[in-house]
CSV table of C-alpha atoms in Angstrom, one decimal:
chain,number,residue,atom,x,y,z
A,86,MET,CA,203.4,-104.4,177.3
A,87,ALA,CA,202.0,-100.5,178.4
A,88,SER,CA,200.5,-102.2,181.4
A,89,GLN,CA,203.4,-104.1,182.2
A,90,GLU,CA,205.7,-100.7,182.1
A,91,GLU,CA,202.7,-99.2,184.7
A,92,LYS,CA,202.9,-102.7,187.0
A,93,GLN,CA,206.8,-102.1,186.8
A,94,ALA,CA,207.1,-98.5,187.4
A,95,GLN,CA,204.2,-98.3,190.6
A,96,PRO,CA,206.6,-99.5,193.1
A,97,PHE,CA,209.1,-96.4,192.5
A,98,ALA,CA,206.3,-94.1,193.0
A,99,ASP,CA,206.5,-91.6,195.5
A,100,ILE,CA,203.7,-92.3,198.0
A,101,PHE,CA,204.4,-89.4,200.1
A,102,ASP,CA,204.4,-86.7,197.4
A,103,GLU,CA,204.2,-83.5,199.3
A,104,ASP,CA,201.9,-82.1,196.0
A,105,GLU,CA,199.7,-85.5,195.9
A,106,ALA,CA,199.6,-85.5,199.7
A,107,GLU,CA,197.5,-81.8,199.6
A,108,LYS,CA,195.4,-82.6,196.3
A,109,SER,CA,194.0,-85.5,198.2
A,110,PHE,CA,193.2,-83.7,200.8
A,111,LEU,CA,191.8,-81.2,198.9
A,112,LEU,CA,189.7,-83.3,197.4
A,113,SER,CA,188.7,-85.3,200.6
A,114,LYS,CA,185.2,-84.9,201.7
A,115,PRO,CA,185.0,-83.3,205.6
A,116,THR,CA,184.1,-84.7,208.3
A,117,CYS,CA,179.9,-84.7,209.2
A,118,LEU,CA,178.4,-85.0,212.3
A,119,ILE,CA,174.5,-86.1,213.5
A,120,ILE,CA,173.4,-85.6,217.2
A,121,LEU,CA,170.5,-88.4,217.4
A,122,GLY,CA,168.6,-88.6,220.8
A,123,LYS,CA,165.4,-87.5,222.9
A,124,PRO,CA,164.2,-84.2,223.9
A,125,GLY,CA,166.4,-82.7,226.1
A,126,SER,CA,169.3,-85.6,226.0
A,127,GLY,CA,171.6,-82.9,226.0
A,128,LYS,CA,172.2,-82.7,221.6
A,129,LYS,CA,173.0,-79.4,221.7
A,130,THR,CA,175.0,-79.2,224.4
A,131,LEU,CA,177.1,-81.9,222.8
A,132,ALA,CA,177.4,-80.3,219.5
A,133,ARG,CA,178.3,-77.3,220.9
A,134,LYS,CA,181.1,-78.5,222.2
A,135,LEU,CA,181.8,-80.5,219.2
A,136,ALA,CA,182.0,-78.1,216.6
A,137,GLN,CA,184.3,-75.6,218.9
A,138,ILE,CA,186.7,-77.9,219.2
A,139,TRP,CA,186.8,-80.0,215.9
A,140,LYS,CA,186.1,-76.4,214.5
A,141,CYS,CA,183.6,-78.0,212.7
A,142,ILE,CA,180.1,-75.5,211.5
A,143,LEU,CA,177.3,-76.4,214.0
A,144,ILE,CA,173.8,-76.3,212.2
A,145,GLU,CA,170.8,-75.8,214.7
A,146,ALA,CA,167.9,-73.9,214.6
A,147,LEU,CA,168.2,-71.6,216.7
A,148,GLU,CA,172.0,-70.9,215.9
A,149,VAL,CA,170.5,-71.0,211.9
A,150,ILE,CA,168.3,-67.9,212.9
A,151,GLN,CA,170.0,-65.9,214.8
A,152,THR,CA,173.3,-66.0,212.1
A,153,ASN,CA,170.5,-65.1,209.2
A,154,ILE,CA,169.3,-62.2,211.1
A,155,HIS,CA,172.8,-61.0,212.1
A,156,GLU,CA,173.9,-61.4,208.7
A,157,GLU,CA,170.9,-59.6,207.9
A,158,THR,CA,170.3,-62.5,204.9
A,159,GLU,CA,167.0,-62.7,203.0
A,160,TYR,CA,166.0,-65.1,205.6
A,161,GLY,CA,166.6,-63.0,208.0
A,162,LEU,CA,165.3,-60.8,207.2
A,163,LYS,CA,162.3,-62.5,206.9
A,164,CYS,CA,162.7,-63.9,210.3
A,165,GLN,CA,162.6,-60.4,211.5
A,166,GLU,CA,159.2,-59.1,210.0
A,167,LEU,CA,157.7,-62.3,211.4
A,168,LEU,CA,159.4,-61.4,215.1
A,169,PHE,CA,158.2,-58.1,214.8
A,170,LYS,CA,154.4,-58.9,213.9
A,171,GLY,CA,154.4,-61.2,216.7
A,172,GLN,CA,154.5,-64.3,214.4
A,173,SER,CA,156.2,-68.1,214.9
A,174,ILE,CA,158.5,-68.7,212.6
A,175,SER,CA,157.6,-71.4,210.3
A,176,GLU,CA,158.6,-75.2,209.9
A,177,GLU,CA,159.5,-74.4,205.9
A,178,LEU,CA,161.9,-71.7,206.4
A,179,VAL,CA,163.8,-72.8,209.1
A,180,THR,CA,164.3,-76.4,207.1
A,181,GLU,CA,165.2,-74.3,204.4
A,182,MET,CA,167.7,-72.0,206.2
A,183,ILE,CA,169.2,-75.6,207.9
A,184,LEU,CA,169.3,-77.1,204.0
A,185,GLU,CA,170.7,-74.0,202.6
A,186,LYS,CA,173.4,-73.9,205.4
A,187,ILE,CA,174.6,-77.2,204.8
A,188,GLU,CA,175.1,-76.7,201.0
A,189,SER,CA,177.5,-73.7,202.1
A,190,PRO,CA,180.9,-72.8,200.4
A,191,GLU,CA,182.5,-73.0,204.7
A,192,VAL,CA,180.6,-76.4,205.4
A,193,ALA,CA,182.1,-77.8,202.1
A,194,HIS,CA,185.4,-77.7,204.2
A,195,PHE,CA,184.7,-77.5,207.8
A,196,GLY,CA,182.4,-79.9,207.7
A,197,TYR,CA,179.1,-80.1,210.0
A,198,VAL,CA,177.3,-81.2,213.3
A,199,LEU,CA,173.8,-81.5,212.4
A,200,SER,CA,171.5,-81.2,215.9
A,201,GLY,CA,167.9,-81.3,216.1
A,202,PHE,CA,167.2,-82.3,212.3
A,203,PRO,CA,164.9,-84.5,212.0
A,204,SER,CA,162.7,-82.3,213.3
A,205,LEU,CA,159.9,-84.0,216.1
A,206,SER,CA,157.4,-81.1,214.0
A,207,GLU,CA,155.6,-82.6,210.8
A,208,GLU,CA,154.7,-79.3,209.4
A,209,TYR,CA,155.8,-78.8,207.0
A,210,MET,CA,157.9,-82.4,206.4
A,211,THR,CA,157.0,-85.7,207.7
A,212,ILE,CA,159.9,-87.8,209.6
A,213,SER,CA,160.0,-90.4,207.0
A,214,GLN,CA,160.6,-87.1,204.6
A,215,GLN,CA,163.1,-85.5,206.8
A,216,ILE,CA,165.2,-88.7,206.8
A,217,GLU,CA,165.5,-89.1,203.3
A,218,LYS,CA,166.8,-85.6,202.7
A,219,ILE,CA,169.4,-86.5,205.5
A,220,LYS,CA,170.3,-89.8,202.9
A,221,ASN,CA,170.3,-87.3,199.9
A,222,LEU,CA,172.5,-84.3,201.2
A,223,LYS,CA,175.4,-84.2,199.3
A,224,LEU,CA,177.9,-84.3,202.1
A,225,LYS,CA,176.4,-87.2,203.6
A,226,PRO,CA,176.9,-87.4,207.8
A,227,ASP,CA,179.7,-89.5,208.5
A,228,PHE,CA,179.2,-90.2,212.2
A,229,LEU,CA,175.3,-90.9,214.1
A,230,ILE,CA,175.9,-90.4,217.6
A,231,ASN,CA,172.7,-91.3,219.7
A,232,ILE,CA,171.9,-89.9,223.6
A,233,LYS,CA,170.3,-92.7,224.9
A,234,CYS,CA,168.8,-92.5,228.1
A,235,SER,CA,165.8,-93.6,230.5
A,236,ASP,CA,162.3,-91.8,230.2
A,237,TYR,CA,162.6,-91.4,234.0
A,238,ASP,CA,165.9,-90.0,234.4
A,239,LEU,CA,165.1,-87.7,231.4
A,240,CYS,CA,161.8,-86.4,232.4
A,241,GLN,CA,163.1,-85.8,236.3
A,242,ARG,CA,166.6,-84.1,234.5
A,243,ILE,CA,163.5,-81.6,232.4
A,244,SER,CA,161.5,-80.8,234.8
A,245,GLY,CA,164.2,-79.7,237.0
A,246,GLN,CA,165.4,-77.2,234.4
A,247,ARG,CA,165.1,-73.7,235.4
A,248,GLN,CA,166.0,-70.3,233.1
A,249,HIS,CA,166.9,-66.6,233.8
A,250,PRO,CA,164.6,-64.7,232.7
A,251,ASP,CA,167.4,-62.0,231.8
A,252,SER,CA,170.3,-64.1,230.0
A,253,GLY,CA,167.9,-67.1,228.7
A,254,GLN,CA,170.6,-69.6,230.4
A,255,ILE,CA,169.5,-72.8,232.1
A,256,TYR,CA,170.4,-74.2,234.4
A,257,GLN,CA,169.8,-78.0,235.5
A,258,ARG,CA,168.7,-78.9,239.4
A,259,ASN,CA,172.4,-79.4,241.1
A,260,GLN,CA,172.8,-76.2,240.5
A,261,TRP,CA,170.0,-73.9,241.8
A,262,ASP,CA,167.6,-76.2,244.3
A,263,PRO,CA,169.1,-75.6,247.7
A,264,ASN,CA,168.9,-79.1,249.1
A,265,VAL,CA,171.1,-80.3,246.4
A,266,ILE,CA,173.5,-77.8,246.4
A,267,GLU,CA,173.4,-78.7,250.3
A,268,LYS,CA,174.1,-82.1,249.5
A,269,HIS,CA,176.7,-81.6,247.0
A,270,LYS,CA,178.6,-79.1,249.2
A,271,LYS,CA,179.1,-82.1,251.8
A,272,GLU,CA,180.5,-84.3,249.2
A,273,LYS,CA,183.1,-82.3,248.1
A,274,ASP,CA,183.9,-81.2,251.6
A,275,GLN,CA,184.3,-85.0,252.6
A,276,HIS,CA,186.6,-85.8,249.2
A,277,GLU,CA,188.3,-82.3,249.8
A,278,GLU,CA,190.0,-83.5,253.2
A,279,GLU,CA,191.5,-86.1,250.9
A,280,ASN,CA,193.5,-83.4,248.3
A,281,GLU,CA,196.1,-81.3,249.4
A,282,GLU,CA,195.9,-77.9,250.6
A,283,ASP,CA,196.1,-76.3,247.3
A,284,ASP,CA,193.1,-78.0,246.1
A,285,GLU,CA,191.4,-76.9,248.9
A,286,GLU,CA,192.0,-73.8,248.6
A,287,GLN,CA,190.9,-73.2,244.5
A,288,GLU,CA,187.7,-75.6,244.7
A,289,GLU,CA,186.9,-73.6,247.9
A,290,GLU,CA,187.3,-70.0,245.9
A,291,GLU,CA,185.8,-71.0,242.5
A,292,THR,CA,182.5,-72.2,245.0
A,293,ALA,CA,182.5,-68.6,246.6
A,294,GLU,CA,182.5,-67.0,243.1
A,295,ASP,CA,179.3,-68.8,242.1
A,296,PRO,CA,176.8,-66.6,241.2
A,297,LEU,CA,174.2,-69.4,242.1
A,298,MET,CA,174.5,-69.4,245.9
A,299,VAL,CA,173.4,-66.0,245.8
A,300,SER,CA,170.0,-66.5,247.3
A,301,GLU,CA,168.7,-63.4,245.1
A,302,PHE,CA,169.5,-65.0,242.1
A,303,LEU,CA,168.0,-68.2,243.0
A,304,HIS,CA,165.0,-66.1,243.1
A,305,GLN,CA,164.7,-65.2,239.8
A,306,LEU,CA,164.7,-68.3,238.1
A,307,VAL,CA,161.5,-69.8,236.4
A,308,GLN,CA,159.9,-72.6,234.6
A,309,ARG,CA,159.7,-73.3,231.4
A,310,PRO,CA,155.7,-74.3,230.7
A,311,GLU,CA,158.2,-77.2,228.2
A,312,ASP,CA,160.1,-78.1,231.5
A,313,ILE,CA,156.9,-79.1,233.6
A,314,LEU,CA,157.0,-82.6,234.1
A,315,GLU,CA,153.9,-83.4,232.1
A,316,ASN,CA,154.5,-81.9,229.3
A,317,ALA,CA,157.8,-83.2,228.9
A,318,GLU,CA,156.5,-86.9,229.4
A,319,GLU,CA,154.4,-86.0,226.3
A,320,ARG,CA,156.8,-84.8,224.3
A,321,VAL,CA,159.3,-88.2,224.8
A,322,ALA,CA,155.9,-90.1,224.5
A,323,THR,CA,155.5,-88.0,221.1
A,324,TYR,CA,159.3,-89.0,220.0
A,325,LYS,CA,159.1,-92.4,220.8
A,326,ASP,CA,155.4,-92.9,218.7
A,327,ILE,CA,156.5,-91.2,215.6
A,328,MET,CA,160.4,-90.9,215.3
A,329,LEU,CA,161.8,-93.9,217.5
A,330,HIS,CA,161.8,-96.4,214.9
A,331,PRO,CA,162.5,-94.6,211.6
A,332,LEU,CA,165.7,-93.3,213.2
A,333,GLU,CA,166.8,-97.0,214.5
A,334,ASP,CA,166.2,-97.9,210.7
A,335,LEU,CA,169.0,-95.0,209.5
A,336,MET,CA,170.7,-96.0,212.8
A,337,ALA,CA,170.3,-100.0,211.7
A,338,GLU,CA,172.0,-99.0,207.8
A,339,GLN,CA,175.1,-96.8,209.3
A,340,ASP,CA,177.7,-98.9,209.6
A,341,CYS,CA,178.1,-99.9,213.1
A,342,GLN,CA,182.1,-98.4,212.7
A,343,TYR,CA,180.8,-95.3,212.3
A,344,LEU,CA,177.8,-94.9,215.0
A,345,ILE,CA,177.9,-93.8,218.4
A,346,GLU,CA,176.2,-94.5,221.1
A,347,LEU,CA,176.8,-92.7,224.8
A,348,ASP,CA,175.2,-92.6,228.0
A,349,GLY,CA,172.3,-88.9,228.4
A,350,ASN,CA,173.0,-89.7,232.1
A,351,GLN,CA,176.3,-88.3,232.2
A,352,GLN,CA,178.0,-85.1,232.6
A,353,PRO,CA,178.7,-82.9,228.9
A,354,ASP,CA,182.5,-83.3,229.3
A,355,ASP,CA,182.4,-86.9,230.3
A,356,LEU,CA,179.5,-87.0,226.6
A,357,PHE,CA,182.3,-85.4,224.8
A,358,VAL,CA,185.5,-87.0,225.8
A,359,ALA,CA,183.5,-90.5,224.9
A,360,LYS,CA,183.1,-88.7,221.5
A,361,ASN,CA,186.7,-87.1,221.5
A,362,LYS,CA,188.0,-90.9,221.1
A,363,ALA,CA,185.5,-92.0,218.5
A,364,TYR,CA,186.8,-89.1,216.7
A,365,VAL,CA,190.2,-89.6,216.7
A,366,ALA,CA,189.4,-93.0,215.1
A,367,SER,CA,187.8,-92.0,211.8
A,368,ASP,CA,191.4,-91.3,210.2
A,369,LYS,CA,189.6,-88.1,208.9
A,370,ASN,CA,192.9,-85.2,210.2
A,371,TYR,CA,191.9,-81.6,210.0
A,372,VAL,CA,194.6,-78.7,209.4
A,373,CYS,CA,192.5,-75.6,210.7
A,374,CYS,CA,193.1,-71.9,208.6
A,375,TYR,CA,194.7,-69.2,210.6
A,376,CYS,CA,195.7,-65.3,210.0
A,377,CYS,CA,199.2,-64.9,210.2
A,378,PHE,CA,200.3,-61.5,210.0
A,379,ASN,CA,203.5,-59.1,209.4
A,380,LYS,CA,203.7,-54.9,208.9
A,381,GLN,CA,207.5,-54.9,207.6
A,382,GLY,CA,207.2,-57.0,204.6
A,383,GLU,CA,209.2,-59.5,205.2
A,384,LEU,CA,206.8,-62.2,204.9
A,385,PHE,CA,207.8,-65.4,204.3
A,386,ARG,CA,211.2,-65.0,206.2
A,387,VAL,CA,209.5,-64.5,209.4
A,388,LEU,CA,207.1,-67.0,208.9
A,389,SER,CA,208.8,-69.1,208.4
A,390,SER,CA,210.8,-69.4,211.3
A,391,TYR,CA,207.6,-68.0,213.7
A,392,LYS,CA,206.1,-71.6,214.0
A,393,GLN,CA,207.2,-75.0,213.3
A,394,ILE,CA,205.1,-77.9,212.0
A,395,ALA,CA,206.5,-80.6,213.3
A,396,HIS,CA,210.3,-80.4,214.7
A,397,GLY,CA,212.8,-79.7,211.6
A,398,TYR,CA,209.8,-78.6,209.3
A,399,ARG,CA,209.2,-75.4,208.7
A,400,TRP,CA,206.7,-73.0,206.8
A,401,HIS,CA,206.8,-73.5,202.9
A,402,ARG,CA,206.2,-70.9,200.3
A,403,SER,CA,203.3,-71.9,198.4
A,404,ARG,CA,203.6,-72.4,194.3
A,405,TRP,CA,201.2,-68.8,194.3
A,406,GLY,CA,204.3,-67.1,195.6
A,407,GLN,CA,203.2,-63.6,196.6
A,408,ALA,CA,199.7,-64.0,194.1
A,409,CYS,CA,196.3,-64.0,195.4
A,410,PRO,CA,194.8,-67.3,195.0
A,411,VAL,CA,190.8,-65.7,195.1
A,412,ALA,CA,191.9,-63.1,192.1
A,413,LEU,CA,194.2,-65.7,190.1
A,414,LYS,CA,191.2,-68.2,189.8
A,415,GLU,CA,188.6,-65.4,188.7
A,416,GLY,CA,191.4,-64.5,186.0
A,417,ASP,CA,193.7,-61.9,187.4
A,418,ILE,CA,196.8,-61.5,188.7
A,419,VAL,CA,197.5,-59.5,191.4
A,420,MET,CA,200.2,-59.7,194.3
A,421,GLY,CA,198.8,-60.3,197.8
A,422,ASN,CA,199.2,-57.4,200.6
A,423,PRO,CA,201.4,-59.0,202.8
A,424,ASP,CA,199.1,-57.7,205.5
A,425,LEU,CA,196.7,-60.2,204.4
A,426,ALA,CA,198.4,-63.6,204.8
A,427,VAL,CA,196.8,-67.4,206.1
A,428,SER,CA,198.8,-70.4,206.5
A,429,PHE,CA,197.2,-73.4,205.3
A,430,LEU,CA,198.5,-77.0,204.7
A,431,GLY,CA,201.7,-76.2,205.8
A,432,LYS,CA,202.3,-73.6,203.2
A,433,MET,CA,201.6,-70.0,203.0
A,434,TYR,CA,199.0,-67.5,201.0
A,435,VAL,CA,199.1,-63.8,200.4
A,436,LEU,CA,195.8,-62.4,199.8
A,437,SER,CA,194.5,-59.1,197.9
A,438,SER,CA,191.1,-58.1,199.8
A,439,PRO,CA,190.2,-58.4,203.1
A,440,GLU,CA,187.2,-60.1,200.5
A,441,ALA,CA,189.5,-62.4,199.7
A,442,LEU,CA,190.6,-63.2,202.9
A,443,LYS,CA,187.1,-63.9,203.7
A,444,THR,CA,186.3,-66.3,200.8
A,445,PHE,CA,189.6,-67.9,201.2
A,446,MET,CA,188.9,-68.6,204.4
A,447,LEU,CA,185.4,-70.1,204.3
A,448,ASN,CA,186.7,-72.6,201.5
A,449,PRO,CA,189.9,-72.3,200.5
A,450,ARG,CA,189.7,-75.5,198.2
A,451,PRO,CA,188.5,-74.4,195.0
A,452,TYR,CA,191.0,-72.3,194.8
A,453,LEU,CA,193.9,-74.9,195.2
A,454,LEU,CA,192.9,-77.5,193.4
A,455,PRO,CA,194.7,-78.7,190.4
A,456,PRO,CA,194.6,-77.0,187.4
A,457,MET,CA,195.8,-74.0,189.9
A,458,PRO,CA,197.5,-72.1,189.6
A,459,LEU,CA,197.0,-71.2,186.4
A,460,PRO,CA,197.9,-67.9,185.2
A,461,PRO,CA,195.0,-66.5,182.8
A,462,CYS,CA,195.9,-66.1,178.8
A,463,LYS,CA,194.4,-63.6,177.2
A,464,VAL,CA,193.3,-64.2,173.4
A,465,LEU,CA,192.5,-61.0,171.1
A,466,VAL,CA,190.3,-62.4,168.2
A,467,PHE,CA,190.0,-59.9,165.5
A,468,GLY,CA,189.0,-59.8,161.8
A,469,PRO,CA,187.0,-57.9,159.3
A,470,PRO,CA,183.2,-57.5,159.5
A,471,PHE,CA,180.8,-61.1,159.9
A,472,SER,CA,184.1,-63.0,159.5
A,473,GLY,CA,183.0,-65.2,162.4
A,474,ARG,CA,185.3,-63.3,165.4
A,475,THR,CA,182.3,-63.7,168.2
A,476,THR,CA,181.4,-67.3,167.3
A,477,ILE,CA,185.6,-68.0,167.3
A,478,CYS,CA,185.3,-65.8,171.0
A,479,ASN,CA,182.9,-68.4,172.2
A,480,LEU,CA,184.1,-71.2,171.1
A,481,ILE,CA,187.1,-71.0,172.7
A,482,ALA,CA,185.8,-69.6,176.0
A,483,HIS,CA,183.8,-72.9,176.2
A,484,LYS,CA,186.8,-75.0,175.4
A,485,TYR,CA,189.4,-73.6,178.0
A,486,LYS,CA,186.6,-72.2,180.2
A,487,GLY,CA,187.3,-68.5,180.0
A,488,LYS,CA,185.1,-65.4,179.5
A,489,VAL,CA,184.2,-63.5,176.1
């Protein structure tokens, strides 16, 4: 009878319940992506664009090293010490930093775009071990993006790269080679004749402002050792020998619906457009947090009319009211500061301190999932000596996840 009653009650369930939808989102896994491809195929460029637009966390060796050094973490201090001594950062240290970043709170909320892992270097872990590590991640990649490019085209592109020694910026052949620039200029002139006069003026201004057209700047560019044609061909051959087959096995195991292969000969913006279409098809919608400030104290009245989520739909006060979600999770009731407000999933939350705001914005999920908001219950246990007060306290704390 009970099962029949449940079946009868099901059609009347509100599938559009706002609280259930919010809970479903908070429990959902963030979208994670891995960019694969031959050395120099544009993995990092595409990964940076995806991370910037979709608010994912970019995880790449150089990016992770710079972040740890800037934040002066334990890993960052080790890296600084090695660099000051003129030594290179070991593959083991880089891998540990990458894996720690993948397990960080912000990645658990925003997801990641991973580039450059697995690495060609087998100094610390073999290719098979690195791929096995990817398969066993707590946040497994949802999408595998493989940038394909022929060996000849790729090596020609890499050998045409030049670096500016002061800024470290990398420029392709069509940005520094006078012959290629002149050829593109002629093609652009022919195209401008077919366009309107306004478009012609804009393109001419952009060309005039291009610093690469200055001859003095062009003479400063240098070729890195890894960009020499012979070295580029050697790197590509090494990739095909030790990494290509394991990666093909990894891609074969992936659902073809979530395996995206892109033409590496296209421009980075064209690659991004192709990925953009695929990402929309993933049905994983993400709503970004952003801060809203109000210095008059009338936070909810002002913000509710400041910006609408959709037509006829305004921001709502959350169940936390003016209480700080972070403090409440830690067992304290602290009223938030109106100047430290953040909107998320159509509701507004007020944090009590800059530290609480930073923690909440890294990953708000632990502070919003049920049973929160749960006001703390404080219990006093008293009695004569040796009556078992400590034992009772520990049992109560264990049962209700409290602190003694």
